[in-house]
Structures are given as structure tokens and as C-alpha cells.
XYZ file of C-alpha atoms in Angstrom:
331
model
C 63.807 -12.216 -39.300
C 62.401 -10.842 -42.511
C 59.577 -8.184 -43.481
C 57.982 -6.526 -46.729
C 57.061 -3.258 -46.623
C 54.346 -1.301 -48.346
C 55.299 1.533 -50.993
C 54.980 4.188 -48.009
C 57.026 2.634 -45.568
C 59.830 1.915 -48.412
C 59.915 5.787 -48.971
C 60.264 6.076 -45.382
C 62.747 3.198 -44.789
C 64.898 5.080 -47.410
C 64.421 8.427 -46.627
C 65.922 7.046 -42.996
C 68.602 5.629 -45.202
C 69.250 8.867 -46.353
C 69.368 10.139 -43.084
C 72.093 7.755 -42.150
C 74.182 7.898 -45.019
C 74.537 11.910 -44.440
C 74.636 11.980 -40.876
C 75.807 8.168 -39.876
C 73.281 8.233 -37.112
C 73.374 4.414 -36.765
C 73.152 4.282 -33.103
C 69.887 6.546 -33.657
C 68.549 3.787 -36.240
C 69.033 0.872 -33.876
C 66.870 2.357 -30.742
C 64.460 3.289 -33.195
C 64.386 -0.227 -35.193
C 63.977 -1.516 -31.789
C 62.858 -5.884 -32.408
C 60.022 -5.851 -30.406
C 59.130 -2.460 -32.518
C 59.691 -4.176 -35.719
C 57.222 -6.908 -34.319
C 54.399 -5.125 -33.817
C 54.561 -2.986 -36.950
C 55.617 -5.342 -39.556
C 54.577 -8.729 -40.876
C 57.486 -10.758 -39.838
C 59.456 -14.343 -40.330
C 61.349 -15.837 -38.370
C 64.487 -18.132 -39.421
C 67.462 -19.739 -38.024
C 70.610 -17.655 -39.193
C 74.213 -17.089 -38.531
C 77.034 -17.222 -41.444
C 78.732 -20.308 -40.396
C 75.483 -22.331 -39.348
C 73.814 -21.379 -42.370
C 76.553 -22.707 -44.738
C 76.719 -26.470 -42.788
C 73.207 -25.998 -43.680
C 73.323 -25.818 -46.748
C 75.944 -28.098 -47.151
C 74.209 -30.967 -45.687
C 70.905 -29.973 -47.540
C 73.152 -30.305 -50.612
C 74.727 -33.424 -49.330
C 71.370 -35.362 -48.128
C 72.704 -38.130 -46.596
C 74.367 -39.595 -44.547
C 72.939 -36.884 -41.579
C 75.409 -34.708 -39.606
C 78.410 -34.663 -41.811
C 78.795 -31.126 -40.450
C 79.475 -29.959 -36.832
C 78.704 -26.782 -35.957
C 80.085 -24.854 -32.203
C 78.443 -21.737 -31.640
C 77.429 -19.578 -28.732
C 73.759 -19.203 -27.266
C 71.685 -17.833 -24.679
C 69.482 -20.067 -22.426
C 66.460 -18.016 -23.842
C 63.433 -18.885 -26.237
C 65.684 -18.387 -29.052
C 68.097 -20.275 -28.140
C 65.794 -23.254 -27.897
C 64.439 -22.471 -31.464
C 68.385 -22.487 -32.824
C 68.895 -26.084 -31.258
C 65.470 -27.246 -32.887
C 66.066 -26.067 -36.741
C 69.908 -27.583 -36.059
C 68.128 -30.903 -35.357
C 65.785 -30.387 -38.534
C 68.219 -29.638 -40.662
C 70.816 -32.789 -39.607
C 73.429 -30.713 -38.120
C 75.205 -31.876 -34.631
C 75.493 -28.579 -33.130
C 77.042 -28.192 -30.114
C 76.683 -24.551 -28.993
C 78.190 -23.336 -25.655
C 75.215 -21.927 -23.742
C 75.781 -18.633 -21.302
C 73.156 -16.511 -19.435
C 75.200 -13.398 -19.602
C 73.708 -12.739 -23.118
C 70.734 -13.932 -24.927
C 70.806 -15.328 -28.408
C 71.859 -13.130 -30.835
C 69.219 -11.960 -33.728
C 69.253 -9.915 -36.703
C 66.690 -7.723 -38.133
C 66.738 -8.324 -41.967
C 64.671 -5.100 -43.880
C 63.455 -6.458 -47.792
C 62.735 -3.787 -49.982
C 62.700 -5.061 -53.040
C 66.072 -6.412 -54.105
C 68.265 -4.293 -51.320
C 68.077 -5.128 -47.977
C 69.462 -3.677 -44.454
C 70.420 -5.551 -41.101
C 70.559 -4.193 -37.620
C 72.246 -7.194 -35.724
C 72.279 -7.871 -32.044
C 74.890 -9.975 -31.870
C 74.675 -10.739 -28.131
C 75.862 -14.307 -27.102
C 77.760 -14.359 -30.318
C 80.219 -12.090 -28.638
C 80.373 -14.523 -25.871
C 82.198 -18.101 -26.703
C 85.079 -18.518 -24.939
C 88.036 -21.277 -26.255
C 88.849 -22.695 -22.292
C 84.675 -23.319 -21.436
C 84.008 -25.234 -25.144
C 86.526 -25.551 -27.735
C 89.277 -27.091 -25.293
C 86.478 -29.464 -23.615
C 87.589 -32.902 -24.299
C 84.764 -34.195 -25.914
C 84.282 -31.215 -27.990
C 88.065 -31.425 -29.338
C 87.416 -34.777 -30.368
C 84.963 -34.288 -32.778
C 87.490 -31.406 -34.084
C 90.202 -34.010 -34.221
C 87.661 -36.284 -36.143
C 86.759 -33.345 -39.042
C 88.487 -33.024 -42.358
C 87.145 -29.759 -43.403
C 86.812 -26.399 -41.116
C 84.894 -23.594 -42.304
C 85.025 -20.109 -39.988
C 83.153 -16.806 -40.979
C 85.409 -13.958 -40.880
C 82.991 -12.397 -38.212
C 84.466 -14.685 -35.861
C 87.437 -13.276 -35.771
C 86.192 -10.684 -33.609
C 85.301 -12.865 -30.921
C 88.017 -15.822 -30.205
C 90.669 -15.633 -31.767
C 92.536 -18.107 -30.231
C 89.776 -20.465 -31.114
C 90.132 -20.063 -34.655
C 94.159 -20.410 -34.010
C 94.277 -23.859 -32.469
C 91.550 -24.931 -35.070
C 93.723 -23.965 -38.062
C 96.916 -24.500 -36.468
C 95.688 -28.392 -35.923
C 94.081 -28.574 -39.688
C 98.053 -27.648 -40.612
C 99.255 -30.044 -39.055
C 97.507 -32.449 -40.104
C 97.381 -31.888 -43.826
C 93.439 -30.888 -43.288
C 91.911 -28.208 -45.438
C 91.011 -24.702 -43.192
C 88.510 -22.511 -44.901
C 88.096 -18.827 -44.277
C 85.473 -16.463 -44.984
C 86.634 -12.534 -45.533
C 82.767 -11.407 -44.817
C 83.139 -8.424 -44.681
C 85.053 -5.522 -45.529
C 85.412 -3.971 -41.860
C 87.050 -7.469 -40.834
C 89.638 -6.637 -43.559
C 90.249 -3.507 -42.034
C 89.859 -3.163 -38.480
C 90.590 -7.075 -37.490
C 93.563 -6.894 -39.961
C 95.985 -8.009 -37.629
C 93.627 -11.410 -36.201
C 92.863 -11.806 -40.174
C 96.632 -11.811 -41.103
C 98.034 -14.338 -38.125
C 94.857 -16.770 -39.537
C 96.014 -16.030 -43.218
C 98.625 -18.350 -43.207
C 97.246 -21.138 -42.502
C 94.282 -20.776 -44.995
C 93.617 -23.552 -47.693
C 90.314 -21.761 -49.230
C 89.261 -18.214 -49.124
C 86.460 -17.020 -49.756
C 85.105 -13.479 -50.512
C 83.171 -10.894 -52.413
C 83.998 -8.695 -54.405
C 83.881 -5.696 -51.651
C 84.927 -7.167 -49.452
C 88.411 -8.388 -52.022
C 88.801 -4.875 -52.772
C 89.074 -3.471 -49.212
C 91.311 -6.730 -48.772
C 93.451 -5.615 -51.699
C 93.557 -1.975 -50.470
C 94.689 -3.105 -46.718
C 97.432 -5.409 -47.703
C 98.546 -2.552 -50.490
C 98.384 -4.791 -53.605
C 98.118 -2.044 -55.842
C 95.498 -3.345 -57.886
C 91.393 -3.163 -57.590
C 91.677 -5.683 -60.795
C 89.676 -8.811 -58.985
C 91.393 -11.671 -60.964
C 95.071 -9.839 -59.635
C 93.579 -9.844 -56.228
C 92.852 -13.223 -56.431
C 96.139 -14.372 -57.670
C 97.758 -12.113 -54.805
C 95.526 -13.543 -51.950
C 96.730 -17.038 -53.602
C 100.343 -16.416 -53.663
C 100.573 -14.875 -49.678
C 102.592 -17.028 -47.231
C 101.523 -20.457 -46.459
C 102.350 -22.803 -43.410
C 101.145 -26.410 -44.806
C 102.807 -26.125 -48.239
C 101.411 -29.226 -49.292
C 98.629 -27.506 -50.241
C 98.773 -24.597 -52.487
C 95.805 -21.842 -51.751
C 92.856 -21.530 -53.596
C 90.815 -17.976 -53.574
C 87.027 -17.896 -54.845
C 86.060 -14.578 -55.143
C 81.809 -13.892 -55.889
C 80.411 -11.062 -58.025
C 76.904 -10.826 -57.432
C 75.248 -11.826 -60.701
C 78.990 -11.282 -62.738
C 81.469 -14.254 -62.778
C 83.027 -15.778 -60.327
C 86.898 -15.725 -59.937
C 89.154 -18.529 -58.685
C 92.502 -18.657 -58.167
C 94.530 -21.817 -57.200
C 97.872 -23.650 -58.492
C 99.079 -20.051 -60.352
C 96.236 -19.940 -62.315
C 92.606 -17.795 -62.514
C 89.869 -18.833 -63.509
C 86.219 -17.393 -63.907
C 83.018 -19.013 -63.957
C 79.770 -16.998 -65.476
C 76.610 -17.329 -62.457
C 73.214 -19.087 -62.980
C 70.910 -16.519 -64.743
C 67.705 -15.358 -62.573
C 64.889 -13.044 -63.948
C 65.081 -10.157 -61.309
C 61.412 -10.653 -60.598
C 61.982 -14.159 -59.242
C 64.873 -12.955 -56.658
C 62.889 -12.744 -53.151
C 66.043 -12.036 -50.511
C 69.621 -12.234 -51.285
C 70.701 -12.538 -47.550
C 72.126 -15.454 -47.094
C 73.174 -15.580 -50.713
C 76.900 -16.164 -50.137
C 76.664 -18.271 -47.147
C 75.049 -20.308 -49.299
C 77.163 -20.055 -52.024
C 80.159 -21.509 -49.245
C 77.988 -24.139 -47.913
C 77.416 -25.388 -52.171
C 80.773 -25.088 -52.879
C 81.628 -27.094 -49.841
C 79.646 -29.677 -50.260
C 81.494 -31.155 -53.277
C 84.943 -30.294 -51.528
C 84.247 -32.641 -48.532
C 83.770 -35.204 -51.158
C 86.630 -34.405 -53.404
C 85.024 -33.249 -56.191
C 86.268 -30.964 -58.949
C 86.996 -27.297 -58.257
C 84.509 -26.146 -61.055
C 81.985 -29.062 -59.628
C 82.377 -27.068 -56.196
C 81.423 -23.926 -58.083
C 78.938 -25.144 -60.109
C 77.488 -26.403 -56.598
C 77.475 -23.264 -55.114
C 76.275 -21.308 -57.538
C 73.201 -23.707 -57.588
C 72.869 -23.338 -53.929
C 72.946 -18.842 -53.748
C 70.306 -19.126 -56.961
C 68.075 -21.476 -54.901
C 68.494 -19.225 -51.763
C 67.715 -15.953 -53.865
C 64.314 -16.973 -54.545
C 63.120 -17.817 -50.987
C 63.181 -15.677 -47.779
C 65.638 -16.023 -45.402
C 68.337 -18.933 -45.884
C 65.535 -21.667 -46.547
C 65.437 -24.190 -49.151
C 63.273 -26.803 -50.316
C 63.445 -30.423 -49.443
C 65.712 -31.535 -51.590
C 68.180 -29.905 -54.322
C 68.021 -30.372 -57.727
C 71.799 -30.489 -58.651
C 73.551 -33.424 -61.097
């Protein structure tokens, strides 16, 4: 959910930035940023989000065809929203299968544009809610884990189940499958440090920023805020399936992105993009994952995965919301 906002309400949105930054009054912010608030004041989108489901998006938008090469589990309300969620999986050729509760409703986040920064006040709601024992361990829903060769988790999740992500990356191990992880963001490196480091092990890609690699770096006392050193750290950590060796992509912003895998860093320089032609950078490095992705499910290069990825955050820059056009225009 996305709105622009008029020179006075930008001084106001940041003067209430201000506000927070001095006296971290965030539970203040989010009864006054109220949804049904923001509704009625602003001009607002809507679009289908979430980390995860955003980067299978992308990934099959990338991909084209064949149609559901990615399956996405998730958690829902049985609410309006929910409904919508099911619908844009459908358009987009994902086979979601979300678990569906009526303790919470769909979770939504409130994304504030002001020119190139933005702000979020998430309700997370049902995405607090899956449980492993009423969806992952269904039969028919392990099954189409057992069928996957690629498993991609945001970091966020980690907060929720995880014994879920456990028995997903434990089974990937075993079975010589790659297990992807996102950091996403830098609280999960520090307050979920203990659920990120028994998932660590059994990661084949990592991906990150370059916060959220430096509060990484600072939790697991590497010593270094050097992001190629960080990279080759995160690489060289403790492995359970050690025939594959680790490969860490680090993200920049606009500055290079860093890779580390087989002992060796690497960098690669972004796509250039005039600042006046960026319209939203959420859902830049979800969409960066589901690019690099992409070519990974089908074996391609490492540098083809980033070259893939860097297409897909430069498309996703210049639209609002994590939208794209019908096709991509990568060779």
C-alpha cells in the first residue's frame, strides 16, 4: 500500500520523523498512522506484498514459463485481503498454498514514498500465525516440499516458526538441495540471533545488505565492518552438507555487489538509474533474490544470477510497489 504526498505533508511526515528519532515514540506513530486513516487522507495503491512471495514473484516473472515453478506457504486471514493475496498468486503463476486462520486477519503494510526514502508501519497479523503441525507437516503439503530443489526463507520468518524453517533446511541437507536464507534485517541479526545461528548451518546462499551484514558482522564479533571480509567470514562459518561450499551475496544499494563463494570475493558494479526515474525502492531486494534466483533454479552462472537480479531491483525501482511489466527484458 503506497502514497505520494504533497510538499506540506512531506514536511510534516518528517518533522514526525523527527519526532521519533528523538523520542522513539513508535507506538505513538502507529495509532496515529492508523490504515483506515491513511485511506481516507491519502491517494493510495494497493499491492500484493510479503518478502518471500514477492521474490517467487519475481522469479517466475523472470522465468515466464513453464507456470508455477515456485511454491509459496504462507499464513492468511479469511478476510477481504486474504482473498485479494490468493487472486494476484493466481495472476502471477505461483501455487500458493497459504494456511488460512480466523484468529488474525491478513497482514498489511503501510508503505510512506517521499521521494526516494520511504517508511513502513507493518501489521503483521496472520503472519505471526503459521504453525508447522496445521500446514507444513500436512501430507500433501510436504510433498510438494519433497518435490522442490530450491528453498528460499526471509529472515523475518524466523520469528514465527522456527521449527518450520528447521525441518525445511534440515531435509534440503539431506538431500544435497540448495537452502537459501535471507538476513532482512538487522534486528533478526540481533535479537533472533540464536534461531538465525541453529539455521546458519545449513545455509547454501545468503543473502543480505549491507546493514543488515554489518550488524551480522558486529553480532558474531568478526572484527571487521570491511563488507568483502564479512562476506568471506559468513562464507567460511560451519556447514552441515559439505558438498556444497556457501556462497554470500551481499547488496549495496546503488554500490557493487559482493559475493563470496569457493574462498573467493567477488564484486559486481549495479545497473545505473538516473535518480529521477527511481519511483519506490521497496521491494528492491526482494527482487533482487527473486532475479538472482531465477537463473540458480536453472543452473546458470553465479555472475548470470547477479546480472539477473540486478536487472530485476532496477526494473522494480522504477514502478510502485513490487510490480513489473509483462514480460522482462533480460538476455
Amino acid at each position: 500500500m503506497t502514497s505520494k504526498l504533497s510538499k506540506s505533508e512531506q514536511t510534516l511526515y518528517m518533522t514526525l520523523n523527527l519526532l521519533l528519532e528523538i523520542y522513539e515514540l513508535s507506538d505513538l506513530f502507529v495509532s496515529v498512522c492508523r490504515f483506515e486513516e491513511i485511506v481516507k487522507k491519502f491517494n493510495v495503491e494497493y499491492h500484493a506484498g510479503g518478502a518471500t512471495q514477492n521474490s517467487i514473484k519475481i522469479a517466475q516473472w523472470m522465468i515466464q514459463k513453464p507456470h508455477n515453478v515456485g511454491t509459496f506457504f504462507g499464513c492468511i486471514g479469511k478476510d477481504k485481503f486474504g482473498e485479494i493475496l490468493k487472486q494476484k498468486a493466481v495472476e502471477a503463476h505461483i501455487d500458493a498454498h497459504y494456511y488460512e486462520q480466523e484468529e488474525e486477519p491478513t497482514g498489511s503494510c503501510a508503505a510512506c514514498i517521499t521521494g526516494d526514502n520511504r517508511s513502513l508501519v507493518a501489521n503483521l497479523a496472520a503472519a505471526n500465525c503459521y504453525k508447522k503441525d496445521k500446514h507444513l507437516d500436512l501430507e500433501e503439503n510436504w510433498k510438494l516440499v519433497e518435490k522442490a530443489k530450491v528453498y528460499y526463507i526471509a529472515g523475518f520468518f524466523l520469528t514465527v516458526s522456527l521449527e518450520s524453517i528447521l525441518k525445511v533446511a534440515k531435509h534440503a541437507s539431506e538431500n544435497n538441495k540448495l537452502f537459501c536464507l535471507n538476513l532482512s534485517a538487522p534486528f533478526i541479526c540481533q535479537f533472533f540471533k540464536d534461531n538465525l545461528m541453529q539455521v546458519m548451518p545449513y545455509v547454501d546462499v545468503l543473502f543480505g545488505n549491507e546493514t543488515e551484514a554489518a550488524t551480522f558482522a558486529e553480532e558474531q564479533d568478526f572484527e571487521t565492518e570491511d563488507i568483502k571480509e564479512i562476506a568471506k567470514k559468513a562464507q567460511a562459518l560451519p556447514k552441515v552438507n559439505t558438498k556444497r561450499q556457501r556462497i554470500v551475496v551481499l547488496t549495496q544499494g546503488k554500490d557493487e555487489t559482493t559475493m563470496a563463494h569457493e574462498g573467493k570475493v567477488e564484486t559486481f558494479p549495479v545497473l545505473k538509474i538516473d535518480p529521477k526515474d527511481m519511483v519506490d525502492t521497496n521491494g528492491a531486494g526482494d527482487a533482487f533474490v527473486g532475479g538472482f534466483l531465477s537463473e540458480l533454479v536453472q543452473e546458470k552462472p553465479l555472475d548470470q544470477c547477479v546480472r539477473a537480479a540486478h536487472y530485476a531491483a532496477n526494473v522494480i525501482i522504477r514502478r510502485a510497489g513490487c510490480t513489473f511489466p509483462e514480460k522482462p527484458d533480460f538476455n
